[in-house]
Amino acid sequence: MTESIFIYLAFFISAGISSMIGIGGGVLYVPILLAFGFPFYQAAAISIFIIIALSISASLVYYRAQLIDWKLALIIEPLTAIMSLMAGYYSSFIQVKELKILFILVLIVSGYFMLKPIKEIQDKFINQKRWGYWQRKFGEEEYSVNLIIGLPLTALAGLMAGLLGIGGGIIKVPLMVLLLGVPMKIAVGTSCFMVGLTALFGFWGHFFAGHFEPKTALILALVVFAGAQVGSRISIKVDKISLKKIYAIFLFLISAWMLMSVVK
């Protein structure tokens, strides 16, 4: 009973924090499940299933706040979803140790970009006058989306999502803000919607590969749905830049813990 309370609380908090910054939370869910003794492939399948619940919950809030750029999602998400489906199905062909190492690298790189000053990177990649840039006007915001960089990197996000049981938001949010010029609040809302689609396709890949354990996943999905409702409502009011820095520290700590488990 005590162990169940701890895991439910951990997932509730993780979902709340993740929904605040527009990611699915798989970078937290998978390590938590591993710490409680779940095999890696099963942890990835459960994680990617409950990310769907987080996405639905948070998207309802961001939709009402008009912070989801539907056209942007429609352009960059399909390739991501297809890659997630394929990676989920073929993930069992990769050794667990190799997947853990890949997971650690994703954590470190994502943490690094969360700490980088936004303006410093945007100046290198955002240029509204070049070919391949899509001019967007959403509400009162105007921005230029670099599709030449955006499409291949979102496909990579889908690949990582399917393999590792994450929603890809840990890659999509920094990508949209730093390289595509999307304002932070819109990137967070749009990413929360997109990670659900990525996770849905990745889930079917894991499901057909026989990795899914439904009982645990359904209970945790309800916990995550509630946590995302709380987190996304708070997100509209808080400073996301400071939140990103705190989250980056969490990612580095988790990567250190996973690294120790790999080198044992």
PDB file of C-alpha atoms in Angstrom:
ATOM      1  CA  MET A   1       0.000   0.000   0.000  1.00  0.00           C
ATOM      2  CA  THR A   2       2.788   2.444   0.937  1.00  0.00           C
ATOM      3  CA  GLU A   3       4.632   1.694  -2.305  1.00  0.00           C
ATOM      4  CA  SER A   4       1.457   2.340  -4.323  1.00  0.00           C
ATOM      5  CA  ILE A   5       0.915   5.697  -2.608  1.00  0.00           C
ATOM      6  CA  PHE A   6       4.498   6.736  -3.406  1.00  0.00           C
ATOM      7  CA  ILE A   7       4.240   5.802  -7.081  1.00  0.00           C
ATOM      8  CA  TYR A   8       0.854   7.521  -7.483  1.00  0.00           C
ATOM      9  CA  LEU A   9       2.178  10.671  -5.809  1.00  0.00           C
ATOM     10  CA  ALA A  10       5.324  10.623  -7.955  1.00  0.00           C
ATOM     11  CA  PHE A  11       3.259  10.358 -11.135  1.00  0.00           C
ATOM     12  CA  PHE A  12       0.813  13.062 -10.048  1.00  0.00           C
ATOM     13  CA  ILE A  13       3.649  15.525  -9.372  1.00  0.00           C
ATOM     14  CA  SER A  14       5.532  14.528 -12.532  1.00  0.00           C
ATOM     15  CA  ALA A  15       2.410  15.039 -14.650  1.00  0.00           C
ATOM     16  CA  GLY A  16       1.759  18.421 -13.081  1.00  0.00           C
ATOM     17  CA  ILE A  17       5.281  19.674 -13.725  1.00  0.00           C
ATOM     18  CA  SER A  18       5.460  18.165 -17.219  1.00  0.00           C
ATOM     19  CA  SER A  19       2.168  19.722 -18.331  1.00  0.00           C
ATOM     20  CA  MET A  20       3.453  23.122 -17.185  1.00  0.00           C
ATOM     21  CA  ILE A  21       6.253  23.074 -19.757  1.00  0.00           C
ATOM     22  CA  GLY A  22       4.519  21.200 -22.562  1.00  0.00           C
ATOM     23  CA  ILE A  23       6.100  17.759 -22.410  1.00  0.00           C
ATOM     24  CA  GLY A  24       4.578  14.334 -21.920  1.00  0.00           C
ATOM     25  CA  GLY A  25       6.684  13.501 -18.885  1.00  0.00           C
ATOM     26  CA  GLY A  26       8.103  10.221 -20.163  1.00  0.00           C
ATOM     27  CA  VAL A  27      11.582  11.349 -19.121  1.00  0.00           C
ATOM     28  CA  LEU A  28      10.282  11.100 -15.552  1.00  0.00           C
ATOM     29  CA  TYR A  29       7.768   8.248 -15.868  1.00  0.00           C
ATOM     30  CA  VAL A  30      10.217   5.710 -17.297  1.00  0.00           C
ATOM     31  CA  PRO A  31      12.879   6.215 -14.578  1.00  0.00           C
ATOM     32  CA  ILE A  32      10.162   6.044 -11.879  1.00  0.00           C
ATOM     33  CA  LEU A  33       8.840   2.765 -13.292  1.00  0.00           C
ATOM     34  CA  LEU A  34      12.378   1.387 -13.569  1.00  0.00           C
ATOM     35  CA  ALA A  35      13.004   2.331  -9.918  1.00  0.00           C
ATOM     36  CA  PHE A  36       9.910   0.323  -8.951  1.00  0.00           C
ATOM     37  CA  GLY A  37      11.182  -2.751 -10.778  1.00  0.00           C
ATOM     38  CA  PHE A  38       9.401  -2.643 -14.148  1.00  0.00           C
ATOM     39  CA  PRO A  39      11.359  -4.013 -17.157  1.00  0.00           C
ATOM     40  CA  PHE A  40      12.471  -1.297 -19.586  1.00  0.00           C
ATOM     41  CA  TYR A  41      10.235  -2.303 -22.526  1.00  0.00           C
ATOM     42  CA  GLN A  42       7.183  -2.527 -20.245  1.00  0.00           C
ATOM     43  CA  ALA A  43       8.050   0.784 -18.581  1.00  0.00           C
ATOM     44  CA  ALA A  44       8.287   2.438 -22.008  1.00  0.00           C
ATOM     45  CA  ALA A  45       4.888   1.037 -23.076  1.00  0.00           C
ATOM     46  CA  ILE A  46       3.156   2.143 -19.852  1.00  0.00           C
ATOM     47  CA  SER A  47       4.795   5.560 -20.014  1.00  0.00           C
ATOM     48  CA  ILE A  48       3.751   6.234 -23.572  1.00  0.00           C
ATOM     49  CA  PHE A  49       0.168   5.159 -22.798  1.00  0.00           C
ATOM     50  CA  ILE A  50      -0.247   7.509 -19.863  1.00  0.00           C
ATOM     51  CA  ILE A  51       1.265  10.359 -21.861  1.00  0.00           C
ATOM     52  CA  ILE A  52      -1.901  10.151 -23.978  1.00  0.00           C
ATOM     53  CA  ALA A  53      -3.933  10.829 -20.815  1.00  0.00           C
ATOM     54  CA  LEU A  54      -1.728  13.801 -19.926  1.00  0.00           C
ATOM     55  CA  SER A  55      -2.051  15.203 -23.438  1.00  0.00           C
ATOM     56  CA  ILE A  56      -5.854  15.004 -23.423  1.00  0.00           C
ATOM     57  CA  SER A  57      -6.075  16.581 -19.968  1.00  0.00           C
ATOM     58  CA  ALA A  58      -3.633  19.440 -20.599  1.00  0.00           C
ATOM     59  CA  SER A  59      -4.910  20.101 -24.133  1.00  0.00           C
ATOM     60  CA  LEU A  60      -8.405  20.755 -22.796  1.00  0.00           C
ATOM     61  CA  VAL A  61      -6.995  23.561 -20.649  1.00  0.00           C
ATOM     62  CA  TYR A  62      -4.694  25.006 -23.327  1.00  0.00           C
ATOM     63  CA  TYR A  63      -7.495  24.814 -25.907  1.00  0.00           C
ATOM     64  CA  ARG A  64      -9.739  26.977 -23.745  1.00  0.00           C
ATOM     65  CA  ALA A  65      -6.847  29.409 -23.286  1.00  0.00           C
ATOM     66  CA  GLN A  66      -6.330  29.464 -27.108  1.00  0.00           C
ATOM     67  CA  LEU A  67      -2.680  28.404 -26.859  1.00  0.00           C
ATOM     68  CA  ILE A  68      -2.642  25.517 -29.373  1.00  0.00           C
ATOM     69  CA  ASP A  69      -1.453  26.346 -32.890  1.00  0.00           C
ATOM     70  CA  TRP A  70      -3.456  23.668 -34.741  1.00  0.00           C
ATOM     71  CA  LYS A  71      -2.010  24.427 -38.188  1.00  0.00           C
ATOM     72  CA  LEU A  72       1.560  24.164 -36.911  1.00  0.00           C
ATOM     73  CA  ALA A  73       0.742  20.848 -35.228  1.00  0.00           C
ATOM     74  CA  LEU A  74      -0.869  19.532 -38.436  1.00  0.00           C
ATOM     75  CA  ILE A  75       2.277  20.311 -40.435  1.00  0.00           C
ATOM     76  CA  ILE A  76       5.008  18.962 -38.144  1.00  0.00           C
ATOM     77  CA  GLU A  77       3.241  16.137 -36.277  1.00  0.00           C
ATOM     78  CA  PRO A  78       2.399  13.484 -38.951  1.00  0.00           C
ATOM     79  CA  LEU A  79       6.022  12.535 -39.662  1.00  0.00           C
ATOM     80  CA  THR A  80       6.723  12.444 -35.919  1.00  0.00           C
ATOM     81  CA  ALA A  81       3.800  10.090 -35.305  1.00  0.00           C
ATOM     82  CA  ILE A  82       4.829   7.683 -38.065  1.00  0.00           C
ATOM     83  CA  MET A  83       8.398   7.497 -36.749  1.00  0.00           C
ATOM     84  CA  SER A  84       7.073   6.883 -33.233  1.00  0.00           C
ATOM     85  CA  LEU A  85       4.930   3.964 -34.432  1.00  0.00           C
ATOM     86  CA  MET A  86       7.855   2.294 -36.197  1.00  0.00           C
ATOM     87  CA  ALA A  87      10.281   2.881 -33.329  1.00  0.00           C
ATOM     88  CA  GLY A  88       7.836   1.517 -30.747  1.00  0.00           C
ATOM     89  CA  TYR A  89       7.339  -1.699 -32.681  1.00  0.00           C
ATOM     90  CA  TYR A  90      11.044  -2.312 -33.331  1.00  0.00           C
ATOM     91  CA  SER A  91      12.324  -1.119 -29.929  1.00  0.00           C
ATOM     92  CA  SER A  92      12.708  -4.687 -28.645  1.00  0.00           C
ATOM     93  CA  PHE A  93      15.369  -5.293 -31.291  1.00  0.00           C
ATOM     94  CA  ILE A  94      17.652  -2.949 -29.343  1.00  0.00           C
ATOM     95  CA  GLN A  95      19.311  -4.114 -26.126  1.00  0.00           C
ATOM     96  CA  VAL A  96      18.033  -2.582 -22.862  1.00  0.00           C
ATOM     97  CA  LYS A  97      21.485  -1.254 -21.936  1.00  0.00           C
ATOM     98  CA  GLU A  98      21.749   0.560 -25.266  1.00  0.00           C
ATOM     99  CA  LEU A  99      18.278   2.055 -24.808  1.00  0.00           C
ATOM    100  CA  LYS A 100      19.216   3.269 -21.331  1.00  0.00           C
ATOM    101  CA  ILE A 101      22.365   4.918 -22.692  1.00  0.00           C
ATOM    102  CA  LEU A 102      20.298   6.601 -25.418  1.00  0.00           C
ATOM    103  CA  PHE A 103      17.808   7.741 -22.765  1.00  0.00           C
ATOM    104  CA  ILE A 104      20.635   9.262 -20.706  1.00  0.00           C
ATOM    105  CA  LEU A 105      21.921  11.162 -23.745  1.00  0.00           C
ATOM    106  CA  VAL A 106      18.417  12.534 -24.462  1.00  0.00           C
ATOM    107  CA  LEU A 107      18.150  13.715 -20.846  1.00  0.00           C
ATOM    108  CA  ILE A 108      21.526  15.472 -20.910  1.00  0.00           C
ATOM    109  CA  VAL A 109      21.024  17.169 -24.297  1.00  0.00           C
ATOM    110  CA  SER A 110      17.482  18.263 -23.392  1.00  0.00           C
ATOM    111  CA  GLY A 111      18.656  19.637 -20.045  1.00  0.00           C
ATOM    112  CA  TYR A 112      21.434  21.556 -21.775  1.00  0.00           C
ATOM    113  CA  PHE A 113      19.075  23.252 -24.232  1.00  0.00           C
ATOM    114  CA  MET A 114      16.631  24.096 -21.445  1.00  0.00           C
ATOM    115  CA  LEU A 115      19.401  26.058 -19.737  1.00  0.00           C
ATOM    116  CA  LYS A 116      20.567  27.906 -22.858  1.00  0.00           C
ATOM    117  CA  PRO A 117      19.429  31.543 -23.276  1.00  0.00           C
ATOM    118  CA  ILE A 118      16.616  31.584 -25.832  1.00  0.00           C
ATOM    119  CA  LYS A 119      17.739  34.729 -27.663  1.00  0.00           C
ATOM    120  CA  GLU A 120      21.279  33.401 -28.185  1.00  0.00           C
ATOM    121  CA  ILE A 121      20.089  30.392 -30.190  1.00  0.00           C
ATOM    122  CA  GLN A 122      17.176  32.082 -31.955  1.00  0.00           C
ATOM    123  CA  ASP A 123      19.475  34.644 -33.564  1.00  0.00           C
ATOM    124  CA  LYS A 124      21.306  31.825 -35.378  1.00  0.00           C
ATOM    125  CA  PHE A 125      18.304  29.990 -36.796  1.00  0.00           C
ATOM    126  CA  ILE A 126      15.402  32.411 -37.176  1.00  0.00           C
ATOM    127  CA  ASN A 127      15.399  34.525 -40.325  1.00  0.00           C
ATOM    128  CA  GLN A 128      12.062  35.550 -41.773  1.00  0.00           C
ATOM    129  CA  LYS A 129      13.405  36.378 -45.255  1.00  0.00           C
ATOM    130  CA  ARG A 130      14.917  33.031 -46.253  1.00  0.00           C
ATOM    131  CA  TRP A 131      13.339  30.233 -48.299  1.00  0.00           C
ATOM    132  CA  GLY A 132      11.782  27.424 -46.243  1.00  0.00           C
ATOM    133  CA  TYR A 133      10.426  29.690 -43.509  1.00  0.00           C
ATOM    134  CA  TRP A 134       6.679  29.671 -42.818  1.00  0.00           C
ATOM    135  CA  GLN A 135       5.203  32.967 -41.643  1.00  0.00           C
ATOM    136  CA  ARG A 136       2.681  32.365 -38.863  1.00  0.00           C
ATOM    137  CA  LYS A 137       0.192  34.698 -37.220  1.00  0.00           C
ATOM    138  CA  PHE A 138      -1.602  33.180 -34.254  1.00  0.00           C
ATOM    139  CA  GLY A 139      -3.753  35.484 -32.166  1.00  0.00           C
ATOM    140  CA  GLU A 140      -1.629  38.511 -31.392  1.00  0.00           C
ATOM    141  CA  GLU A 141       1.650  36.649 -32.011  1.00  0.00           C
ATOM    142  CA  GLU A 142       3.659  36.590 -35.256  1.00  0.00           C
ATOM    143  CA  TYR A 143       6.559  34.222 -35.827  1.00  0.00           C
ATOM    144  CA  SER A 144       8.555  32.539 -38.588  1.00  0.00           C
ATOM    145  CA  VAL A 145       8.836  28.743 -38.532  1.00  0.00           C
ATOM    146  CA  ASN A 146      12.008  27.188 -39.962  1.00  0.00           C
ATOM    147  CA  LEU A 147      10.565  24.083 -41.667  1.00  0.00           C
ATOM    148  CA  ILE A 148      13.929  23.010 -43.102  1.00  0.00           C
ATOM    149  CA  ILE A 149      15.179  22.339 -39.585  1.00  0.00           C
ATOM    150  CA  GLY A 150      11.818  21.654 -37.972  1.00  0.00           C
ATOM    151  CA  LEU A 151      10.581  18.685 -39.999  1.00  0.00           C
ATOM    152  CA  PRO A 152      13.710  16.475 -39.739  1.00  0.00           C
ATOM    153  CA  LEU A 153      14.134  17.204 -36.019  1.00  0.00           C
ATOM    154  CA  THR A 154      10.499  16.462 -35.196  1.00  0.00           C
ATOM    155  CA  ALA A 155      10.922  13.156 -37.041  1.00  0.00           C
ATOM    156  CA  LEU A 156      13.896  12.491 -34.752  1.00  0.00           C
ATOM    157  CA  ALA A 157      11.694  13.368 -31.775  1.00  0.00           C
ATOM    158  CA  GLY A 158       9.210  10.720 -32.929  1.00  0.00           C
ATOM    159  CA  LEU A 159      11.973   8.142 -33.218  1.00  0.00           C
ATOM    160  CA  MET A 160      13.188   8.854 -29.681  1.00  0.00           C
ATOM    161  CA  ALA A 161       9.611   8.863 -28.391  1.00  0.00           C
ATOM    162  CA  GLY A 162       8.802   5.413 -29.717  1.00  0.00           C
ATOM    163  CA  LEU A 163      12.073   3.849 -28.631  1.00  0.00           C
ATOM    164  CA  LEU A 164      12.210   5.290 -25.128  1.00  0.00           C
ATOM    165  CA  GLY A 165       8.554   5.638 -24.108  1.00  0.00           C
ATOM    166  CA  ILE A 166       8.495   9.426 -24.082  1.00  0.00           C
ATOM    167  CA  GLY A 167       6.138  11.815 -25.853  1.00  0.00           C
ATOM    168  CA  GLY A 168       8.850  13.747 -27.633  1.00  0.00           C
ATOM    169  CA  GLY A 169       7.894  17.024 -25.963  1.00  0.00           C
ATOM    170  CA  ILE A 170      11.271  17.186 -24.259  1.00  0.00           C
ATOM    171  CA  ILE A 171      12.649  17.685 -27.785  1.00  0.00           C
ATOM    172  CA  LYS A 172       9.703  19.528 -29.363  1.00  0.00           C
ATOM    173  CA  VAL A 173       9.432  22.396 -26.875  1.00  0.00           C
ATOM    174  CA  PRO A 174      13.119  23.466 -27.096  1.00  0.00           C
ATOM    175  CA  LEU A 175      12.927  22.889 -30.860  1.00  0.00           C
ATOM    176  CA  MET A 176       9.865  25.094 -31.341  1.00  0.00           C
ATOM    177  CA  VAL A 177      11.097  27.865 -29.059  1.00  0.00           C
ATOM    178  CA  LEU A 178      14.805  27.929 -29.894  1.00  0.00           C
ATOM    179  CA  LEU A 179      14.937  26.937 -33.558  1.00  0.00           C
ATOM    180  CA  LEU A 180      11.451  27.639 -34.923  1.00  0.00           C
ATOM    181  CA  GLY A 181      10.771  30.921 -33.137  1.00  0.00           C
ATOM    182  CA  VAL A 182       7.446  29.878 -31.618  1.00  0.00           C
ATOM    183  CA  PRO A 183       6.560  31.922 -28.487  1.00  0.00           C
ATOM    184  CA  MET A 184       6.976  29.876 -25.307  1.00  0.00           C
ATOM    185  CA  LYS A 185       3.313  29.856 -24.244  1.00  0.00           C
ATOM    186  CA  ILE A 186       2.165  28.668 -27.688  1.00  0.00           C
ATOM    187  CA  ALA A 187       4.960  26.096 -27.907  1.00  0.00           C
ATOM    188  CA  VAL A 188       3.915  24.630 -24.548  1.00  0.00           C
ATOM    189  CA  GLY A 189       0.223  24.386 -25.465  1.00  0.00           C
ATOM    190  CA  THR A 190       0.889  23.027 -28.967  1.00  0.00           C
ATOM    191  CA  SER A 191       3.427  20.509 -27.703  1.00  0.00           C
ATOM    192  CA  CYS A 192       0.994  19.184 -25.082  1.00  0.00           C
ATOM    193  CA  PHE A 193      -1.426  18.400 -27.902  1.00  0.00           C
ATOM    194  CA  MET A 194       1.215  16.898 -30.201  1.00  0.00           C
ATOM    195  CA  VAL A 195       2.810  14.601 -27.614  1.00  0.00           C
ATOM    196  CA  GLY A 196      -0.523  12.814 -27.310  1.00  0.00           C
ATOM    197  CA  LEU A 197      -0.562  11.993 -31.016  1.00  0.00           C
ATOM    198  CA  THR A 198       3.084  10.916 -30.949  1.00  0.00           C
ATOM    199  CA  ALA A 199       2.410   8.755 -27.897  1.00  0.00           C
ATOM    200  CA  LEU A 200      -0.721   7.237 -29.468  1.00  0.00           C
ATOM    201  CA  PHE A 201       1.210   5.983 -32.485  1.00  0.00           C
ATOM    202  CA  GLY A 202       4.158   4.883 -30.359  1.00  0.00           C
ATOM    203  CA  PHE A 203       1.800   3.027 -28.052  1.00  0.00           C
ATOM    204  CA  TRP A 204       0.415   0.895 -30.881  1.00  0.00           C
ATOM    205  CA  GLY A 205       3.957  -0.015 -31.843  1.00  0.00           C
ATOM    206  CA  HIS A 206       4.664  -1.222 -28.300  1.00  0.00           C
ATOM    207  CA  PHE A 207       1.234  -2.860 -28.028  1.00  0.00           C
ATOM    208  CA  PHE A 208       1.725  -5.027 -31.110  1.00  0.00           C
ATOM    209  CA  ALA A 209       5.225  -5.873 -29.887  1.00  0.00           C
ATOM    210  CA  GLY A 210       3.645  -7.270 -26.680  1.00  0.00           C
ATOM    211  CA  HIS A 211       5.093  -4.761 -24.193  1.00  0.00           C
ATOM    212  CA  PHE A 212       1.877  -3.391 -22.674  1.00  0.00           C
ATOM    213  CA  GLU A 213       0.623  -4.129 -19.140  1.00  0.00           C
ATOM    214  CA  PRO A 214      -2.900  -2.594 -18.990  1.00  0.00           C
ATOM    215  CA  LYS A 215      -3.835  -2.733 -15.284  1.00  0.00           C
ATOM    216  CA  THR A 216      -0.993  -0.521 -14.045  1.00  0.00           C
ATOM    217  CA  ALA A 217      -1.238   1.755 -17.081  1.00  0.00           C
ATOM    218  CA  LEU A 218      -4.945   2.495 -16.656  1.00  0.00           C
ATOM    219  CA  ILE A 219      -4.611   3.406 -12.966  1.00  0.00           C
ATOM    220  CA  LEU A 220      -1.595   5.646 -13.613  1.00  0.00           C
ATOM    221  CA  ALA A 221      -3.374   7.257 -16.569  1.00  0.00           C
ATOM    222  CA  LEU A 222      -6.100   8.482 -14.211  1.00  0.00           C
ATOM    223  CA  VAL A 223      -3.486   9.848 -11.795  1.00  0.00           C
ATOM    224  CA  VAL A 224      -1.648  11.605 -14.621  1.00  0.00           C
ATOM    225  CA  PHE A 225      -4.880  13.052 -16.035  1.00  0.00           C
ATOM    226  CA  ALA A 226      -5.580  14.692 -12.659  1.00  0.00           C
ATOM    227  CA  GLY A 227      -2.003  15.941 -12.289  1.00  0.00           C
ATOM    228  CA  ALA A 228      -2.043  17.457 -15.776  1.00  0.00           C
ATOM    229  CA  GLN A 229      -5.259  19.334 -15.017  1.00  0.00           C
ATOM    230  CA  VAL A 230      -3.575  20.988 -12.049  1.00  0.00           C
ATOM    231  CA  GLY A 231      -0.258  21.634 -13.791  1.00  0.00           C
ATOM    232  CA  SER A 232      -1.639  23.106 -17.002  1.00  0.00           C
ATOM    233  CA  ARG A 233      -3.901  25.510 -15.091  1.00  0.00           C
ATOM    234  CA  ILE A 234      -0.940  26.719 -13.036  1.00  0.00           C
ATOM    235  CA  SER A 235       1.228  26.943 -16.172  1.00  0.00           C
ATOM    236  CA  ILE A 236      -0.855  29.753 -17.668  1.00  0.00           C
ATOM    237  CA  LYS A 237       0.160  31.970 -14.737  1.00  0.00           C
ATOM    238  CA  VAL A 238       3.776  31.015 -13.928  1.00  0.00           C
ATOM    239  CA  ASP A 239       7.179  32.002 -15.346  1.00  0.00           C
ATOM    240  CA  LYS A 240       8.101  29.112 -17.660  1.00  0.00           C
ATOM    241  CA  ILE A 241      11.725  30.222 -18.057  1.00  0.00           C
ATOM    242  CA  SER A 242      12.467  29.605 -14.364  1.00  0.00           C
ATOM    243  CA  LEU A 243      10.465  26.382 -14.508  1.00  0.00           C
ATOM    244  CA  LYS A 244      12.585  25.147 -17.433  1.00  0.00           C
ATOM    245  CA  LYS A 245      15.763  25.693 -15.434  1.00  0.00           C
ATOM    246  CA  ILE A 246      14.436  23.730 -12.471  1.00  0.00           C
ATOM    247  CA  TYR A 247      13.313  20.940 -14.787  1.00  0.00           C
ATOM    248  CA  ALA A 248      16.768  20.858 -16.407  1.00  0.00           C
ATOM    249  CA  ILE A 249      18.337  20.187 -13.010  1.00  0.00           C
ATOM    250  CA  PHE A 250      15.906  17.281 -12.514  1.00  0.00           C
ATOM    251  CA  LEU A 251      16.934  15.869 -15.899  1.00  0.00           C
ATOM    252  CA  PHE A 252      20.631  15.984 -14.988  1.00  0.00           C
ATOM    253  CA  LEU A 253      19.977  14.257 -11.657  1.00  0.00           C
ATOM    254  CA  ILE A 254      17.913  11.522 -13.332  1.00  0.00           C
ATOM    255  CA  SER A 255      20.573  11.007 -16.001  1.00  0.00           C
ATOM    256  CA  ALA A 256      23.201  10.599 -13.256  1.00  0.00           C
ATOM    257  CA  TRP A 257      21.026   8.017 -11.477  1.00  0.00           C
ATOM    258  CA  MET A 258      20.433   6.065 -14.692  1.00  0.00           C
ATOM    259  CA  LEU A 259      24.122   6.213 -15.557  1.00  0.00           C
ATOM    260  CA  MET A 260      24.982   4.576 -12.226  1.00  0.00           C
ATOM    261  CA  SER A 261      22.513   1.780 -12.959  1.00  0.00           C
ATOM    262  CA  VAL A 262      24.087   1.212 -16.372  1.00  0.00           C
ATOM    263  CA  VAL A 263      27.717   1.024 -15.188  1.00  0.00           C
ATOM    264  CA  LYS A 264      27.005  -1.346 -12.271  1.00  0.00           C
TER     265      LYS A 264
END
